Short mmCIF file of C-alpha atoms in Angstrom, two decimals:
data_model
loop_
_atom_site.label_atom_id
_atom_site.label_comp_id
_atom_site.label_asym_id
_atom_site.label_seq_id
_atom_site.Cartn_x
_atom_site.Cartn_y
_atom_site.Cartn_z
CA MET A 1 19.22 -75.45 -93.41
CA ILE A 2 23.00 -75.15 -93.34
CA TYR A 3 25.07 -75.72 -96.46
CA ILE A 4 28.76 -75.96 -95.79
CA ASP A 5 31.53 -76.66 -98.28
CA VAL A 6 34.83 -75.45 -96.80
CA GLU A 7 38.51 -76.18 -96.30
CA ARG A 8 40.77 -74.97 -93.54
CA LYS A 9 44.34 -75.86 -92.69
CA MET A 10 44.84 -76.93 -89.10
CA LEU A 11 47.84 -77.68 -86.93
CA THR A 12 47.34 -80.95 -85.07
CA THR A 13 49.59 -83.07 -82.90
CA ASP A 14 50.21 -85.28 -85.97
CA GLY A 15 51.35 -82.27 -87.97
CA PRO A 16 49.45 -79.97 -90.33
CA ARG A 17 46.36 -81.23 -92.14
CA THR A 18 43.37 -79.83 -93.95
CA LEU A 19 39.85 -80.10 -92.60
CA GLU A 20 37.48 -80.60 -95.51
CA VAL A 21 33.72 -80.60 -95.07
CA CYS A 22 30.96 -80.66 -97.68
CA VAL A 23 27.49 -81.34 -96.27
CA GLU A 24 24.00 -79.94 -96.08
CA ILE A 25 22.28 -80.03 -92.71
CA PRO A 26 18.49 -79.91 -93.08
CA ALA A 27 16.57 -77.39 -90.97
CA HIS A 28 15.51 -78.32 -87.42
CA GLU A 29 17.89 -81.28 -87.17
CA LEU A 30 20.08 -81.96 -84.16
CA VAL A 31 23.40 -83.04 -85.60
CA CYS A 32 26.26 -84.24 -83.43
CA LEU A 33 29.90 -83.85 -84.40
CA PHE A 34 31.82 -86.90 -83.28
CA GLY A 35 35.55 -87.59 -83.52
CA LYS A 36 38.87 -87.64 -81.74
CA SER A 37 40.30 -84.64 -79.87
CA GLY A 38 41.94 -82.27 -82.30
CA ALA A 39 40.04 -83.69 -85.28
CA GLY A 40 38.47 -80.31 -86.01
CA LYS A 41 35.03 -80.43 -84.39
CA THR A 42 35.37 -77.08 -82.63
CA THR A 43 37.07 -75.62 -85.72
CA LEU A 44 34.00 -76.52 -87.75
CA LEU A 45 31.65 -74.93 -85.20
CA ARG A 46 33.77 -71.80 -85.14
CA MET A 47 33.71 -71.52 -88.92
CA LEU A 48 29.93 -71.76 -88.86
CA CYS A 49 29.54 -68.87 -86.44
CA GLY A 50 32.27 -66.70 -87.98
CA LEU A 51 34.89 -66.88 -85.22
CA PHE A 52 37.23 -68.72 -87.64
CA THR A 53 37.57 -67.98 -91.34
CA PRO A 54 37.82 -70.96 -93.73
CA ASP A 55 40.70 -70.89 -96.23
CA LYS A 56 38.17 -71.34 -99.00
CA GLY A 57 34.62 -72.42 -99.63
CA VAL A 58 31.01 -71.45 -99.08
CA ILE A 59 28.72 -71.42 -96.03
CA ARG A 60 25.01 -70.77 -96.41
CA ILE A 61 22.54 -70.52 -93.55
CA GLY A 62 18.97 -70.69 -94.83
CA ASP A 63 19.05 -68.76 -98.08
CA ARG A 64 21.75 -66.37 -96.88
CA THR A 65 25.37 -66.78 -97.87
CA VAL A 66 27.43 -65.95 -94.78
CA PHE A 67 30.78 -66.94 -96.29
CA ASP A 68 32.00 -67.23 -99.85
CA SER A 69 35.73 -66.99 -100.47
CA SER A 70 35.38 -66.53 -104.24
CA LYS A 71 32.98 -63.58 -103.81
CA LYS A 72 34.87 -62.28 -100.76
CA ILE A 73 31.80 -62.54 -98.53
CA ASN A 74 32.50 -63.02 -94.82
CA ILE A 75 29.68 -61.92 -92.54
CA PRO A 76 31.03 -61.26 -89.01
CA PRO A 77 29.75 -63.34 -86.05
CA GLN A 78 27.68 -60.37 -84.86
CA LYS A 79 25.48 -60.54 -87.96
CA ARG A 80 25.21 -64.28 -88.59
CA ASN A 81 22.34 -64.97 -86.19
CA VAL A 82 24.06 -68.12 -84.97
CA GLY A 83 23.91 -68.95 -81.26
CA TYR A 84 26.99 -70.46 -79.66
CA MET A 85 27.21 -72.10 -76.30
CA PHE A 86 30.81 -72.28 -75.13
CA GLN A 87 32.35 -75.17 -73.27
CA ASP A 88 32.95 -72.90 -70.25
CA TYR A 89 29.54 -71.21 -70.84
CA ALA A 90 31.27 -67.77 -70.98
CA LEU A 91 28.76 -66.12 -68.63
CA PHE A 92 29.81 -62.58 -67.74
CA PRO A 93 30.57 -62.33 -64.00
CA ASN A 94 29.83 -58.59 -63.92
CA MET A 95 26.18 -59.30 -64.69
CA ASN A 96 23.60 -61.34 -62.79
CA VAL A 97 21.51 -64.08 -64.43
CA GLU A 98 18.87 -61.73 -65.81
CA GLU A 99 21.42 -59.17 -67.02
CA ASN A 100 23.36 -61.87 -68.87
CA ILE A 101 20.20 -62.81 -70.78
CA ARG A 102 19.21 -59.18 -71.34
CA PHE A 103 22.68 -58.47 -72.77
CA ALA A 104 21.81 -60.64 -75.78
CA GLN A 105 18.86 -58.46 -76.77
CA ASP A 106 19.41 -55.59 -79.21
CA VAL A 107 16.14 -53.96 -78.15
CA ARG A 108 14.99 -54.46 -74.60
CA ASN A 109 11.98 -56.75 -74.40
CA VAL A 110 10.90 -57.48 -70.83
CA GLU A 111 8.20 -59.93 -71.82
CA GLU A 112 10.66 -62.02 -73.81
CA ILE A 113 13.10 -62.11 -70.86
CA GLU A 114 10.33 -63.29 -68.54
CA LYS A 115 9.45 -66.03 -70.99
CA LEU A 116 13.06 -67.21 -71.19
CA LEU A 117 13.49 -67.09 -67.39
CA HIS A 118 10.32 -69.18 -67.09
CA THR A 119 11.26 -71.68 -69.84
CA PHE A 120 14.69 -72.33 -68.34
CA GLN A 121 13.41 -72.28 -64.72
CA LEU A 122 15.58 -69.34 -63.78
CA GLU A 123 12.93 -67.08 -62.20
CA GLN A 124 14.17 -67.71 -58.66
CA LEU A 125 17.79 -67.12 -59.71
CA ARG A 126 17.34 -63.95 -61.76
CA ARG A 127 19.28 -61.70 -59.34
CA GLN A 128 21.91 -64.35 -58.56
CA SER A 129 25.56 -63.76 -59.43
CA VAL A 130 26.59 -66.21 -62.15
CA ASN A 131 29.67 -67.18 -60.13
CA ARG A 132 27.39 -68.75 -57.51
CA LEU A 133 25.50 -71.02 -59.91
CA SER A 134 25.92 -74.78 -60.22
CA GLY A 135 27.09 -76.32 -63.51
CA GLY A 136 23.54 -77.17 -64.53
CA GLN A 137 22.23 -73.71 -63.69
CA LYS A 138 25.07 -72.14 -65.68
CA GLN A 139 24.16 -74.20 -68.70
CA ARG A 140 20.53 -73.10 -68.48
CA VAL A 141 21.57 -69.43 -68.33
CA ALA A 142 23.94 -69.90 -71.29
CA LEU A 143 21.17 -71.57 -73.31
CA ALA A 144 18.64 -68.89 -72.38
CA ARG A 145 21.12 -66.17 -73.33
CA ALA A 146 21.92 -67.75 -76.69
CA PHE A 147 18.22 -68.31 -77.49
CA ALA A 148 17.35 -64.71 -76.56
CA ARG A 149 18.46 -63.74 -80.08
CA LYS A 150 16.21 -66.37 -81.67
CA PRO A 151 19.08 -67.86 -83.67
CA GLU A 152 18.39 -69.90 -86.79
CA VAL A 153 21.28 -72.14 -85.86
CA MET A 154 22.44 -73.18 -82.40
CA LEU A 155 25.98 -74.46 -81.84
CA LEU A 156 26.84 -76.32 -78.63
CA ASP A 157 30.52 -76.98 -77.96
CA GLU A 158 30.75 -80.01 -75.65
CA PRO A 159 28.06 -78.61 -73.38
CA LEU A 160 28.07 -81.54 -70.99
CA SER A 161 31.77 -82.31 -70.70
CA SER A 162 32.20 -80.70 -67.30
CA VAL A 163 29.17 -82.05 -65.47
CA ASP A 164 28.81 -85.30 -63.55
CA ILE A 165 26.89 -88.29 -64.86
CA GLU A 166 23.74 -87.77 -62.77
CA LEU A 167 23.35 -84.20 -63.89
CA ARG A 168 24.23 -85.08 -67.46
CA GLN A 169 21.00 -86.91 -68.13
CA SER A 170 18.78 -84.09 -66.95
CA LEU A 171 20.81 -81.58 -68.98
CA GLN A 172 20.51 -83.77 -72.06
CA ASN A 173 16.74 -83.61 -71.61
CA GLU A 174 17.03 -79.86 -71.27
CA ILE A 175 18.89 -79.60 -74.58
CA LEU A 176 16.41 -81.87 -76.34
CA LYS A 177 13.44 -79.94 -74.96
CA THR A 178 15.00 -76.60 -75.94
CA HIS A 179 15.84 -77.84 -79.42
CA GLU A 180 12.24 -78.94 -79.97
CA LEU A 181 10.78 -75.80 -78.43
CA PHE A 182 12.83 -73.29 -80.41
CA GLN A 183 12.87 -75.33 -83.63
CA SER A 184 16.41 -74.21 -84.45
CA THR A 185 18.95 -76.26 -86.36
CA THR A 186 21.35 -77.51 -83.71
CA VAL A 187 24.95 -78.68 -84.14
CA MET A 188 26.56 -80.15 -81.06
CA VAL A 189 30.03 -81.49 -80.31
CA SER A 190 30.04 -84.63 -78.19
CA HIS A 191 32.44 -87.44 -77.29
CA ASP A 192 29.81 -89.54 -75.61
CA LYS A 193 28.23 -92.20 -77.86
CA GLU A 194 25.39 -92.78 -75.41
CA GLU A 195 24.59 -89.10 -75.41
CA ILE A 196 24.67 -88.94 -79.21
CA ARG A 197 22.27 -91.86 -79.47
CA ARG A 198 19.86 -90.12 -77.11
CA LEU A 199 19.97 -86.68 -78.71
CA ALA A 200 21.11 -86.68 -82.31
CA THR A 201 19.04 -87.10 -85.44
CA ASN A 202 22.27 -87.43 -87.45
CA VAL A 203 25.98 -87.70 -86.83
CA LEU A 204 28.95 -86.20 -88.65
CA ARG A 205 32.10 -88.20 -87.96
CA ILE A 206 35.05 -85.84 -88.11
CA GLY A 207 38.19 -87.69 -89.13
CA LYS A 208 41.10 -87.37 -91.49
CA GLU A 209 39.07 -87.82 -94.69
CA LYS A 210 36.79 -85.27 -96.30
CA ILE A 211 33.43 -85.21 -94.50
CA THR A 212 30.58 -85.60 -96.95
CA ALA A 213 27.93 -87.82 -95.40
CA PHE A 214 25.95 -88.35 -92.22
CA GLU A 215 25.86 -91.48 -90.17
CA LYS A 216 22.93 -92.72 -88.17
CA PRO A 217 23.48 -92.36 -84.41
CA THR A 218 22.67 -96.04 -83.96
CA ASN A 219 25.65 -96.95 -86.19
CA LEU A 220 28.23 -95.57 -83.74
CA MET B 1 51.01 -25.51 -41.22
CA SER B 2 52.17 -22.70 -43.45
CA PRO B 3 50.25 -21.70 -46.61
CA GLU B 4 53.28 -22.81 -48.63
CA PHE B 5 53.10 -26.26 -47.05
CA ILE B 6 49.43 -26.61 -48.00
CA GLN B 7 50.09 -25.19 -51.46
CA THR B 8 52.80 -27.80 -52.06
CA LEU B 9 50.55 -30.65 -50.92
CA LEU B 10 47.66 -29.40 -53.08
CA LEU B 11 49.98 -29.15 -56.09
CA THR B 12 51.21 -32.68 -55.43
CA ALA B 13 47.63 -33.96 -55.25
CA LYS B 14 46.71 -32.03 -58.43
CA LEU B 15 49.66 -33.53 -60.30
CA ALA B 16 48.94 -37.07 -59.10
CA LEU B 17 45.19 -36.84 -59.79
CA SER B 18 45.66 -35.35 -63.27
CA THR B 19 48.34 -37.91 -64.14
CA THR B 20 46.13 -40.79 -62.98
CA LEU B 21 43.07 -39.53 -64.86
CA ILE B 22 44.99 -38.96 -68.12
CA LEU B 23 46.73 -42.32 -67.81
CA PHE B 24 43.49 -44.18 -67.17
CA VAL B 25 42.06 -42.79 -70.41
CA ILE B 26 45.25 -43.56 -72.36
CA GLY B 27 46.03 -46.80 -70.52
CA LEU B 28 42.80 -48.70 -71.29
CA PRO B 29 43.17 -48.68 -75.11
CA VAL B 30 46.96 -49.17 -74.95
CA ALA B 31 46.60 -52.16 -72.58
CA ALA B 32 43.84 -53.65 -74.76
CA LEU B 33 46.00 -53.22 -77.85
CA LEU B 34 48.89 -55.03 -76.17
CA ALA B 35 46.68 -57.76 -74.72
CA PHE B 36 44.49 -58.60 -77.70
CA THR B 37 46.37 -57.82 -80.87
CA ARG B 38 49.44 -59.06 -82.62
CA PHE B 39 51.30 -56.67 -84.84
CA ARG B 40 54.77 -56.21 -86.17
CA LEU B 41 56.98 -54.10 -83.88
CA LYS B 42 54.77 -54.97 -80.88
CA VAL B 43 57.84 -55.84 -78.80
CA ILE B 44 59.38 -52.46 -79.59
CA PHE B 45 56.15 -50.70 -78.60
CA GLU B 46 55.93 -52.75 -75.39
CA ALA B 47 59.58 -52.09 -74.55
CA LEU B 48 59.14 -48.34 -75.06
CA ILE B 49 56.10 -48.20 -72.77
CA ASN B 50 57.97 -50.07 -70.05
CA MET B 51 61.23 -48.10 -70.38
CA PRO B 52 60.43 -45.88 -67.36
CA MET B 53 60.57 -49.02 -65.17
CA VAL B 54 64.26 -49.51 -65.86
CA LEU B 55 65.57 -46.10 -66.92
CA PRO B 56 66.86 -43.55 -64.39
CA PRO B 57 64.25 -40.76 -64.15
CA THR B 58 66.95 -38.22 -64.89
CA VAL B 59 67.48 -39.73 -68.36
CA ILE B 60 63.86 -39.25 -69.41
CA GLY B 61 63.86 -35.90 -67.61
CA TYR B 62 66.90 -34.80 -69.59
CA TYR B 63 65.38 -35.79 -72.95
CA LEU B 64 62.10 -34.08 -72.12
CA LEU B 65 63.92 -30.93 -71.02
CA VAL B 66 65.77 -30.87 -74.34
CA ALA B 67 62.55 -31.52 -76.27
CA PHE B 68 60.69 -28.77 -74.40
CA SER B 69 63.43 -26.20 -75.05
CA PRO B 70 62.29 -23.48 -77.52
CA GLN B 71 65.61 -23.87 -79.33
CA HIS B 72 64.58 -27.35 -80.45
CA ALA B 73 61.92 -28.42 -82.93
CA PHE B 74 59.12 -29.54 -80.58
CA GLY B 75 59.58 -26.77 -77.99
CA GLY B 76 59.97 -24.16 -80.74
CA PHE B 77 56.79 -25.37 -82.44
CA LEU B 78 54.81 -25.14 -79.17
CA GLU B 79 56.08 -21.64 -78.48
CA ARG B 80 55.49 -20.30 -82.01
CA TRP B 81 52.03 -21.80 -82.51
CA PHE B 82 50.57 -22.00 -79.01
CA ASP B 83 52.73 -19.59 -77.02
CA LEU B 84 53.42 -22.50 -74.68
CA ARG B 85 56.62 -23.19 -72.75
CA LEU B 86 56.62 -26.58 -71.10
CA ALA B 87 59.99 -26.50 -69.33
CA PHE B 88 59.64 -25.38 -65.71
CA SER B 89 55.84 -25.31 -65.86
CA PHE B 90 53.04 -27.42 -64.36
CA GLN B 91 52.01 -28.68 -67.82
CA GLY B 92 55.62 -29.75 -68.37
CA ILE B 93 55.81 -31.83 -65.19
CA LEU B 94 52.36 -33.25 -65.93
CA ILE B 95 53.53 -34.55 -69.34
CA ALA B 96 56.72 -35.89 -67.74
CA SER B 97 54.74 -37.58 -65.00
CA VAL B 98 52.31 -39.13 -67.50
CA ILE B 99 55.19 -40.60 -69.53
CA PHE B 100 57.00 -41.79 -66.45
CA SER B 101 54.00 -43.49 -64.83
CA LEU B 102 52.69 -45.07 -68.05
CA PRO B 103 53.84 -48.66 -67.26
CA PHE B 104 52.32 -48.49 -63.77
CA MET B 105 48.89 -48.08 -65.35
CA VAL B 106 49.33 -50.16 -68.51
CA GLN B 107 50.86 -53.27 -66.92
CA PRO B 108 48.08 -54.09 -64.43
CA LEU B 109 45.39 -53.37 -67.02
CA GLN B 110 47.16 -55.49 -69.64
CA ASN B 111 47.54 -58.39 -67.15
CA GLY B 112 43.85 -58.06 -66.29
CA PHE B 113 42.80 -58.27 -69.94
CA VAL B 114 45.14 -61.20 -70.67
CA ALA B 115 43.69 -63.16 -67.72
CA LEU B 116 40.11 -62.89 -69.03
CA PRO B 117 38.91 -66.03 -70.86
CA LYS B 118 38.85 -65.48 -74.62
CA SER B 119 35.34 -66.91 -74.64
CA TYR B 120 33.96 -63.69 -73.04
CA ARG B 121 34.88 -61.71 -76.14
CA GLU B 122 33.73 -64.39 -78.51
CA ALA B 123 30.44 -64.89 -76.67
CA ALA B 124 29.73 -61.16 -76.82
CA TYR B 125 30.41 -61.17 -80.58
CA THR B 126 28.07 -64.09 -81.20
CA LEU B 127 25.49 -62.19 -79.12
CA GLY B 128 25.64 -59.40 -81.70
CA LYS B 129 27.83 -56.94 -79.82
CA SER B 130 30.48 -54.80 -81.52
CA LYS B 131 34.10 -54.74 -80.39
CA ILE B 132 33.61 -51.36 -78.69
CA GLU B 133 30.47 -52.44 -76.85
CA THR B 134 32.13 -55.71 -75.81
CA PHE B 135 35.10 -53.74 -74.50
CA PHE B 136 33.10 -51.36 -72.32
CA ARG B 137 30.29 -53.67 -71.20
CA VAL B 138 32.12 -56.99 -70.77
CA LEU B 139 35.90 -56.65 -70.67
CA VAL B 140 36.46 -53.46 -68.65
CA PRO B 141 33.90 -54.29 -65.90
CA ASN B 142 35.53 -57.70 -65.42
CA ILE B 143 39.01 -56.39 -64.68
CA LYS B 144 38.00 -54.24 -61.69
CA PRO B 145 40.85 -55.42 -59.41
CA SER B 146 43.37 -54.55 -62.15
CA ILE B 147 41.79 -51.13 -62.58
CA VAL B 148 42.03 -50.44 -58.84
CA THR B 149 45.66 -51.64 -58.84
CA GLY B 150 46.53 -49.50 -61.88
CA ILE B 151 44.91 -46.37 -60.47
CA ALA B 152 46.44 -46.77 -57.01
CA MET B 153 49.92 -47.62 -58.31
CA THR B 154 49.89 -44.70 -60.75
CA PHE B 155 48.67 -42.28 -58.10
CA ALA B 156 51.23 -43.45 -55.52
CA HIS B 157 54.02 -43.40 -58.08
CA SER B 158 53.11 -39.90 -59.27
CA ILE B 159 53.07 -38.60 -55.69
CA GLY B 160 56.51 -39.97 -55.04
CA GLU B 161 58.21 -39.02 -58.31
CA PHE B 162 61.29 -36.92 -57.72
CA GLY B 163 64.02 -37.03 -60.39
CA ILE B 164 61.97 -36.40 -63.49
CA VAL B 165 59.94 -33.59 -61.91
CA LEU B 166 63.09 -31.89 -60.66
CA MET B 167 64.73 -32.14 -64.09
CA VAL B 168 61.74 -30.84 -66.06
CA GLY B 169 60.13 -28.53 -63.53
CA GLY B 170 62.79 -27.40 -61.09
CA ASN B 171 61.59 -26.23 -57.71
CA MET B 172 59.16 -23.36 -58.24
CA PRO B 173 56.68 -22.92 -55.35
CA GLY B 174 53.07 -23.09 -56.53
CA GLU B 175 54.07 -24.21 -60.03
CA THR B 176 56.39 -27.20 -59.93
CA ARG B 177 57.44 -27.70 -56.31
CA VAL B 178 55.81 -30.98 -55.28
CA ALA B 179 56.13 -32.69 -51.89
CA SER B 180 58.99 -35.03 -52.82
CA ILE B 181 61.08 -32.09 -53.98
CA ALA B 182 60.07 -30.00 -50.97
CA ILE B 183 61.39 -32.78 -48.68
CA TYR B 184 64.79 -32.66 -50.35
CA ASP B 185 64.77 -28.85 -50.26
CA GLU B 186 63.83 -28.67 -46.58
CA VAL B 187 66.55 -31.16 -45.64
CA GLN B 188 69.09 -29.11 -47.55
CA SER B 189 68.02 -26.11 -45.47
CA LEU B 190 68.27 -28.27 -42.30
CA ASN B 191 64.55 -27.74 -41.80
CA TYR B 192 63.82 -31.22 -40.47
CA THR B 193 60.42 -30.50 -38.90
CA THR B 194 58.81 -29.57 -42.23
CA ALA B 195 60.64 -32.38 -44.05
CA ASN B 196 59.23 -34.74 -41.44
CA GLN B 197 55.67 -33.49 -41.95
CA TYR B 198 55.87 -33.95 -45.72
CA SER B 199 57.46 -37.38 -45.36
CA LEU B 200 54.86 -38.59 -42.89
CA ILE B 201 52.02 -37.52 -45.15
CA LEU B 202 53.56 -39.22 -48.22
CA PHE B 203 54.23 -42.34 -46.15
CA LEU B 204 50.63 -42.52 -44.90
CA VAL B 205 49.06 -41.87 -48.31
CA SER B 206 51.19 -44.54 -49.99
CA PHE B 207 50.52 -47.02 -47.19
CA LEU B 208 46.79 -46.38 -47.41
CA LEU B 209 46.79 -46.90 -51.16
CA LEU B 210 48.55 -50.25 -50.85
CA VAL B 211 46.08 -51.33 -48.14
CA VAL B 212 43.24 -50.42 -50.53
CA ILE B 213 44.81 -52.47 -53.37
CA TYR B 214 45.31 -55.54 -51.20
CA SER B 215 41.87 -55.42 -49.60
CA VAL B 216 40.12 -54.89 -52.95
CA ASN B 217 42.01 -57.75 -54.58
CA LYS B 218 41.28 -60.00 -51.62
CA ARG B 219 37.56 -59.18 -51.86
CA PHE B 220 37.44 -60.01 -55.57
CA ARG B 221 39.31 -63.27 -55.07
CA VAL B 222 36.81 -64.61 -52.54
#
């Protein structure tokens, strides 16, 4: 479960405005954030994982308060147990596929790595430099790396924006399968209505007004 | 080759190696500070670090010589408390060389850090890694070409430094007489054969270092 009730000032092309969100995302849901460019979708994701600090409000993940401006609580991203998959995947070129995944572990666990490599079909690529991977392979490594920490919450920032249409469908399946397998609460940014209808259990439309309620994906 | 010739070359190598090593250790945190943080007076700090690029070496040499003098506060303090005189000593030219070559190490490293996608740092943080661990395991290993450039430029620059070393260290064989000063000295004594030997060696070393930089950078680009 994620409870979020925050405000943050943002600079947009239409001038400054305040992003206001007050929602509760039930556990194990796959929620899509939908809205125009610059509406604040990535800002919201970044506040959830601790890379951005809200101006005020409260964020709770499970029964843990990770941010509370009135009590001056602000748990850093390192300790939030929130996985984040970046738009550019942010794989480290100085490490091969297996090393990238191993980097996420605090204590080395070979068995766990093998399981992840198997789940994401990366066994054949384990020694491969990440620079030589295709877009789809990169996404699988980024997902495996983020899930290596067994996060309660998984955030995906436009994961499919840079892949072609044919690949997109198989990667959507990958995300769906992973979400079901790891049973995490997933929040994903997407522009693609078709994609949202396929993947999301609920949608948060990010616009100029305060965001307080979900929409059904079929309503888009 | 005379023992003095070899002694001068060894001293030159010792100065350049020590300068490069010290600057690598200092340069990494300074470059990271300039690349990743915003603070008041940053432009002043940046300008000071890069001053040796634009200032005549004799100016910095002059100020250091004054500072090192036992009649002044810093030099007097060193002499009273540590029995150390930096003017006309190897330690003195080492400090001068470190200050003078600072931008040659900091600039490539800073450019390397700036060019890294911000998402590397952020990804490492969301993967539970501290700032220090992220720095040494993710950021530094991914700026290898910049590190090679910084090391080679600093080394080559330290080998060739003339004005500042002459001002601070003079021309004492075995202590402060480095190859660039020896060349000038030999020419003054019309000793062109030795000047030629020194020059050729400096030319070849510098050329080799630049070849290394370009081939390394080309390899990393591919």
